[in-house]
Amino acid sequence: MAGVDKRADFEDLLPVMAIKLGGEGLINELCNGFQLLMDKDRGVITMESLKRNAAFLGLQDLSEDELAGMVKEGDLDGDGALNQMEFCVLMFRLSPELMQESRF
């Protein structure tokens, strides 16, 4: 699906989820998303686990480079994987509307 910005779809949905679910509900949903994507043995999202489980979130059409870019963008500690905190931070960073609303 060349030319389709899947991140724009995400940005449109996360603020709506925040309104409908509230803060705690949104965090619970992000945790559920993390559980779907993580490598069950390591407890983190790896490139391999993301590739294997991307279809659960409708991301099956993303290339390996795009998936690797997602992991790299969120990998704050440089270990090549996303722990739960890194995943949640990445989800909020990808939603400018939520970031704007969270500023003091």
GROMACS .gro file of N, CA and C in nm:
model
  312
    1MET      N    1   0.083  -0.118   0.000
    1MET     CA    2   0.000   0.000   0.000
    1MET      C    3   0.087   0.125   0.000
    2ALA      N    4   0.163   0.142  -0.105
    2ALA     CA    5   0.252   0.257  -0.116
    2ALA      C    6   0.172   0.386  -0.111
    3GLY      N    7   0.229   0.484  -0.044
    3GLY     CA    8   0.166   0.614  -0.038
    3GLY      C    9   0.059   0.628   0.071
    4VAL      N   10   0.032   0.523   0.146
    4VAL     CA   11  -0.069   0.531   0.252
    4VAL      C   12   0.003   0.555   0.383
    5ASP      N   13  -0.037   0.661   0.454
    5ASP     CA   14   0.025   0.694   0.582
    5ASP      C   15  -0.052   0.628   0.695
    6LYS      N   16  -0.004   0.512   0.740
    6LYS     CA   17  -0.072   0.439   0.846
    6LYS      C   18  -0.062   0.512   0.979
    7ARG      N   19   0.043   0.593   0.998
    7ARG     CA   20   0.057   0.667   1.122
    7ARG      C   21  -0.056   0.770   1.137
    8ALA      N   22  -0.102   0.828   1.027
    8ALA     CA   23  -0.213   0.923   1.034
    8ALA      C   24  -0.337   0.855   1.090
    9ASP      N   25  -0.363   0.730   1.051
    9ASP     CA   26  -0.476   0.657   1.104
    9ASP      C   27  -0.464   0.642   1.256
   10PHE      N   28  -0.345   0.611   1.302
   10PHE     CA   29  -0.321   0.596   1.445
   10PHE      C   30  -0.346   0.728   1.517
   11GLU      N   31  -0.294   0.838   1.463
   11GLU     CA   32  -0.309   0.968   1.526
   11GLU      C   33  -0.456   1.006   1.539
   12ASP      N   34  -0.537   0.966   1.445
   12ASP     CA   35  -0.680   0.997   1.451
   12ASP      C   36  -0.750   0.917   1.559
   13LEU      N   37  -0.705   0.797   1.588
   13LEU     CA   38  -0.775   0.708   1.680
   13LEU      C   39  -0.732   0.722   1.826
   14LEU      N   40  -0.607   0.751   1.854
   14LEU     CA   41  -0.562   0.753   1.992
   14LEU      C   42  -0.633   0.860   2.075
   15PRO      N   43  -0.650   0.984   2.026
   15PRO     CA   44  -0.725   1.082   2.106
   15PRO      C   45  -0.870   1.040   2.130
   16VAL      N   46  -0.932   0.978   2.032
   16VAL     CA   47  -1.069   0.930   2.048
   16VAL      C   48  -1.073   0.822   2.155
   17MET      N   49  -0.975   0.732   2.153
   17MET     CA   50  -0.968   0.628   2.256
   17MET      C   51  -0.951   0.690   2.393
   18ALA      N   52  -0.868   0.795   2.403
   18ALA     CA   53  -0.844   0.860   2.531
   18ALA      C   54  -0.972   0.921   2.586
   19ILE      N   55  -1.052   0.981   2.499
   19ILE     CA   56  -1.178   1.041   2.542
   19ILE      C   57  -1.276   0.932   2.586
   20LYS      N   58  -1.289   0.829   2.506
   20LYS     CA   59  -1.388   0.724   2.536
   20LYS      C   60  -1.349   0.638   2.656
   21LEU      N   61  -1.220   0.609   2.669
   21LEU     CA   62  -1.175   0.516   2.773
   21LEU      C   63  -1.128   0.585   2.900
   22GLY      N   64  -1.094   0.713   2.891
   22GLY     CA   65  -1.033   0.781   3.004
   22GLY      C   66  -0.886   0.742   3.014
   23GLY      N   67  -0.813   0.809   3.100
   23GLY     CA   68  -0.670   0.786   3.112
   23GLY      C   69  -0.634   0.644   3.148
   24GLU      N   70  -0.698   0.591   3.250
   24GLU     CA   71  -0.666   0.455   3.295
   24GLU      C   72  -0.704   0.351   3.189
   25GLY      N   73  -0.818   0.371   3.126
   25GLY     CA   74  -0.861   0.278   3.021
   25GLY      C   75  -0.767   0.279   2.902
   26LEU      N   76  -0.718   0.398   2.866
   26LEU     CA   77  -0.625   0.408   2.755
   26LEU      C   78  -0.495   0.335   2.787
   27ILE      N   79  -0.443   0.356   2.907
   27ILE     CA   80  -0.321   0.287   2.947
   27ILE      C   81  -0.342   0.136   2.945
   28ASN      N   82  -0.457   0.089   2.990
   28ASN     CA   83  -0.487  -0.055   2.986
   28ASN      C   84  -0.487  -0.106   2.843
   29GLU      N   85  -0.546  -0.030   2.750
   29GLU     CA   86  -0.548  -0.071   2.609
   29GLU      C   87  -0.407  -0.073   2.551
   30LEU      N   88  -0.325   0.026   2.586
   30LEU     CA   89  -0.186   0.026   2.539
   30LEU      C   90  -0.112  -0.097   2.592
   31CYS      N   91  -0.136  -0.130   2.717
   31CYS     CA   92  -0.073  -0.249   2.776
   31CYS      C   93  -0.119  -0.375   2.703
   32ASN      N   94  -0.248  -0.381   2.668
   32ASN     CA   95  -0.298  -0.496   2.592
   32ASN      C   96  -0.232  -0.503   2.455
   33GLY      N   97  -0.214  -0.388   2.390
   33GLY     CA   98  -0.146  -0.384   2.260
   33GLY      C   99  -0.003  -0.432   2.273
   34PHE      N  100   0.063  -0.391   2.379
   34PHE     CA  101   0.200  -0.437   2.404
   34PHE      C  102   0.204  -0.589   2.417
   35GLN      N  103   0.110  -0.644   2.494
   35GLN     CA  104   0.104  -0.789   2.515
   35GLN      C  105   0.086  -0.864   2.383
   36LEU      N  106   0.006  -0.807   2.292
   36LEU     CA  107  -0.017  -0.871   2.162
   36LEU      C  108   0.110  -0.875   2.077
   37LEU      N  109   0.192  -0.772   2.089
   37LEU     CA  110   0.307  -0.757   2.000
   37LEU      C  111   0.437  -0.813   2.057
   38MET      N  112   0.442  -0.836   2.185
   38MET     CA  113   0.570  -0.872   2.247
   38MET      C  114   0.611  -1.017   2.219
   39ASP      N  115   0.740  -1.038   2.231
   39ASP     CA  116   0.798  -1.172   2.229
   39ASP      C  117   0.770  -1.232   2.367
   40LYS      N  118   0.691  -1.336   2.372
   40LYS     CA  119   0.646  -1.393   2.499
   40LYS      C  120   0.761  -1.443   2.585
   41ASP      N  121   0.869  -1.489   2.523
   41ASP     CA  122   0.982  -1.541   2.600
   41ASP      C  123   1.067  -1.429   2.660
   42ARG      N  124   1.081  -1.319   2.587
   42ARG     CA  125   1.168  -1.209   2.633
   42ARG      C  126   1.093  -1.099   2.705
   43GLY      N  127   0.962  -1.088   2.683
   43GLY     CA  128   0.883  -0.984   2.750
   43GLY      C  129   0.901  -0.845   2.692
   44VAL      N  130   0.950  -0.838   2.568
   44VAL     CA  131   0.970  -0.711   2.498
   44VAL      C  132   0.924  -0.727   2.354
   45ILE      N  133   0.902  -0.614   2.287
   45ILE     CA  134   0.870  -0.618   2.144
   45ILE      C  135   1.001  -0.614   2.068
   46THR      N  136   1.026  -0.716   1.989
   46THR     CA  137   1.144  -0.722   1.904
   46THR      C  138   1.099  -0.701   1.760
   47MET      N  139   1.195  -0.681   1.672
   47MET     CA  140   1.163  -0.670   1.531
   47MET      C  141   1.089  -0.795   1.485
   48GLU      N  142   1.134  -0.909   1.530
   48GLU     CA  143   1.074  -1.036   1.489
   48GLU      C  144   0.931  -1.050   1.543
   49SER      N  145   0.910  -1.015   1.670
   49SER     CA  146   0.775  -1.028   1.726
   49SER      C  147   0.680  -0.927   1.664
   50LEU      N  148   0.730  -0.808   1.633
   50LEU     CA  149   0.646  -0.708   1.567
   50LEU      C  150   0.605  -0.756   1.428
   51LYS      N  151   0.702  -0.810   1.355
   51LYS     CA  152   0.673  -0.862   1.221
   51LYS      C  153   0.571  -0.977   1.227
   52ARG      N  154   0.590  -1.066   1.323
   52ARG     CA  155   0.504  -1.183   1.337
   52ARG      C  156   0.362  -1.145   1.379
   53ASN      N  157   0.347  -1.041   1.459
   53ASN     CA  158   0.217  -1.007   1.518
   53ASN      C  159   0.154  -0.880   1.462
   54ALA      N  160   0.216  -0.817   1.364
   54ALA     CA  161   0.167  -0.689   1.311
   54ALA      C  162   0.026  -0.698   1.256
   55ALA      N  163  -0.012  -0.812   1.202
   55ALA     CA  164  -0.146  -0.827   1.144
   55ALA      C  165  -0.256  -0.809   1.248
   56PHE      N  166  -0.227  -0.837   1.376
   56PHE     CA  167  -0.326  -0.818   1.481
   56PHE      C  168  -0.371  -0.673   1.490
   57LEU      N  169  -0.283  -0.580   1.449
   57LEU     CA  170  -0.315  -0.437   1.455
   57LEU      C  171  -0.335  -0.377   1.318
   58GLY      N  172  -0.349  -0.461   1.217
   58GLY     CA  173  -0.371  -0.411   1.081
   58GLY      C  174  -0.247  -0.354   1.016
   59LEU      N  175  -0.130  -0.394   1.062
   59LEU     CA  176  -0.004  -0.341   1.010
   59LEU      C  177   0.069  -0.440   0.920
   60GLN      N  178  -0.001  -0.540   0.869
   60GLN     CA  179   0.062  -0.646   0.791
   60GLN      C  180   0.125  -0.595   0.662
   61ASP      N  181   0.084  -0.479   0.612
   61ASP     CA  182   0.137  -0.428   0.486
   61ASP      C  183   0.263  -0.344   0.504
   62LEU      N  184   0.307  -0.323   0.627
   62LEU     CA  185   0.429  -0.246   0.649
   62LEU      C  186   0.551  -0.329   0.610
   63SER      N  187   0.649  -0.262   0.552
   63SER     CA  188   0.772  -0.330   0.512
   63SER      C  189   0.859  -0.359   0.634
   64GLU      N  190   0.959  -0.444   0.615
   64GLU     CA  191   1.054  -0.472   0.724
   64GLU      C  192   1.125  -0.345   0.767
   65ASP      N  193   1.158  -0.258   0.671
   65ASP     CA  194   1.224  -0.132   0.705
   65ASP      C  195   1.134  -0.043   0.791
   66GLU      N  196   1.005  -0.038   0.758
   66GLU     CA  197   0.911   0.042   0.837
   66GLU      C  198   0.895  -0.014   0.978
   67LEU      N  199   0.887  -0.146   0.990
   67LEU     CA  200   0.876  -0.209   1.121
   67LEU      C  201   1.003  -0.186   1.203
   68ALA      N  202   1.118  -0.201   1.138
   68ALA     CA  203   1.245  -0.177   1.207
   68ALA      C  204   1.254  -0.032   1.253
   69GLY      N  205   1.205   0.060   1.170
   69GLY     CA  206   1.205   0.201   1.206
   69GLY      C  207   1.119   0.229   1.328
   70MET      N  208   1.008   0.158   1.339
   70MET     CA  209   0.921   0.175   1.457
   70MET      C  210   0.994   0.131   1.584
   71VAL      N  211   1.061   0.017   1.577
   71VAL     CA  212   1.135  -0.032   1.693
   71VAL      C  213   1.248   0.065   1.726
   72LYS      N  214   1.321   0.108   1.625
   72LYS     CA  215   1.434   0.198   1.648
   72LYS      C  216   1.389   0.331   1.708
   73GLU      N  217   1.277   0.385   1.658
   73GLU     CA  218   1.227   0.514   1.707
   73GLU      C  219   1.189   0.508   1.854
   74GLY      N  220   1.135   0.395   1.898
   74GLY     CA  221   1.091   0.384   2.036
   74GLY      C  222   1.194   0.329   2.132
   75ASP      N  223   1.305   0.278   2.081
   75ASP     CA  224   1.406   0.210   2.164
   75ASP      C  225   1.491   0.313   2.238
   76LEU      N  226   1.448   0.351   2.357
   76LEU     CA  227   1.517   0.455   2.434
   76LEU      C  228   1.645   0.408   2.500
   77ASP      N  229   1.653   0.280   2.535
   77ASP     CA  230   1.773   0.231   2.604
   77ASP      C  231   1.873   0.163   2.512
   78GLY      N  232   1.843   0.157   2.382
   78GLY     CA  233   1.938   0.106   2.284
   78GLY      C  234   1.958  -0.044   2.283
   79ASP      N  235   1.864  -0.120   2.340
   79ASP     CA  236   1.881  -0.265   2.343
   79ASP      C  237   1.820  -0.336   2.222
   80GLY      N  238   1.766  -0.259   2.127
   80GLY     CA  239   1.711  -0.319   2.005
   80GLY      C  240   1.570  -0.373   2.020
   81ALA      N  241   1.504  -0.343   2.131
   81ALA     CA  242   1.369  -0.392   2.157
   81ALA      C  243   1.293  -0.285   2.235
   82LEU      N  244   1.161  -0.301   2.243
   82LEU     CA  245   1.078  -0.208   2.318
   82LEU      C  246   1.022  -0.276   2.442
   83ASN      N  247   1.052  -0.218   2.559
   83ASN     CA  248   0.985  -0.266   2.679
   83ASN      C  249   0.850  -0.195   2.688
   84GLN      N  250   0.771  -0.228   2.787
   84GLN     CA  251   0.636  -0.173   2.795
   84GLN      C  252   0.637  -0.021   2.807
   85MET      N  253   0.726   0.034   2.886
   85MET     CA  254   0.733   0.179   2.903
   85MET      C  255   0.770   0.246   2.771
   86GLU      N  256   0.870   0.192   2.700
   86GLU     CA  257   0.910   0.249   2.572
   86GLU      C  258   0.796   0.245   2.471
   87PHE      N  259   0.720   0.137   2.471
   87PHE     CA  260   0.606   0.123   2.380
   87PHE      C  261   0.502   0.231   2.409
   88CYS      N  262   0.467   0.250   2.535
   88CYS     CA  263   0.367   0.351   2.571
   88CYS      C  264   0.415   0.491   2.538
   89VAL      N  265   0.541   0.521   2.566
   89VAL     CA  266   0.597   0.651   2.531
   89VAL      C  267   0.590   0.673   2.380
   90LEU      N  268   0.625   0.571   2.303
   90LEU     CA  269   0.620   0.582   2.157
   90LEU      C  270   0.478   0.608   2.109
   91MET      N  271   0.381   0.539   2.165
   91MET     CA  272   0.242   0.559   2.122
   91MET      C  273   0.198   0.704   2.146
   92PHE      N  274   0.237   0.760   2.259
   92PHE     CA  275   0.201   0.900   2.287
   92PHE      C  276   0.278   0.996   2.197
   93ARG      N  277   0.405   0.966   2.171
   93ARG     CA  278   0.484   1.052   2.082
   93ARG      C  279   0.428   1.054   1.941
   94LEU      N  280   0.369   0.945   1.897
   94LEU     CA  281   0.312   0.937   1.763
   94LEU      C  282   0.179   1.010   1.752
   95SER      N  283   0.127   1.058   1.862
   95SER     CA  284  -0.001   1.129   1.862
   95SER      C  285   0.020   1.273   1.906
   96PRO      N  286   0.047   1.364   1.811
   96PRO     CA  287   0.070   1.505   1.846
   96PRO      C  288  -0.045   1.567   1.924
   97GLU      N  289  -0.168   1.528   1.895
   97GLU     CA  290  -0.283   1.585   1.965
   97GLU      C  291  -0.277   1.551   2.114
   98LEU      N  292  -0.245   1.428   2.147
   98LEU     CA  293  -0.234   1.390   2.288
   98LEU      C  294  -0.117   1.460   2.355
   99MET      N  295  -0.006   1.474   2.284
   99MET     CA  296   0.110   1.543   2.339
   99MET      C  297   0.075   1.689   2.367
  100GLN      N  298   0.003   1.753   2.277
  100GLN     CA  299  -0.038   1.892   2.295
  100GLN      C  300  -0.128   1.906   2.417
  101GLU      N  301  -0.222   1.816   2.433
  101GLU     CA  302  -0.315   1.821   2.546
  101GLU      C  303  -0.246   1.796   2.679
  102SER      N  304  -0.133   1.727   2.679
  102SER     CA  305  -0.066   1.693   2.805
  102SER      C  306   0.028   1.802   2.853
  103ARG      N  307   0.047   1.908   2.775
  103ARG     CA  308   0.138   2.016   2.817
  103ARG      C  309   0.071   2.105   2.920
  104PHE      N  310   0.153   2.156   3.010
  104PHE     CA  311   0.102   2.244   3.116
  104PHE      C  312   0.097   2.386   3.068
   0.00000   0.00000   0.00000
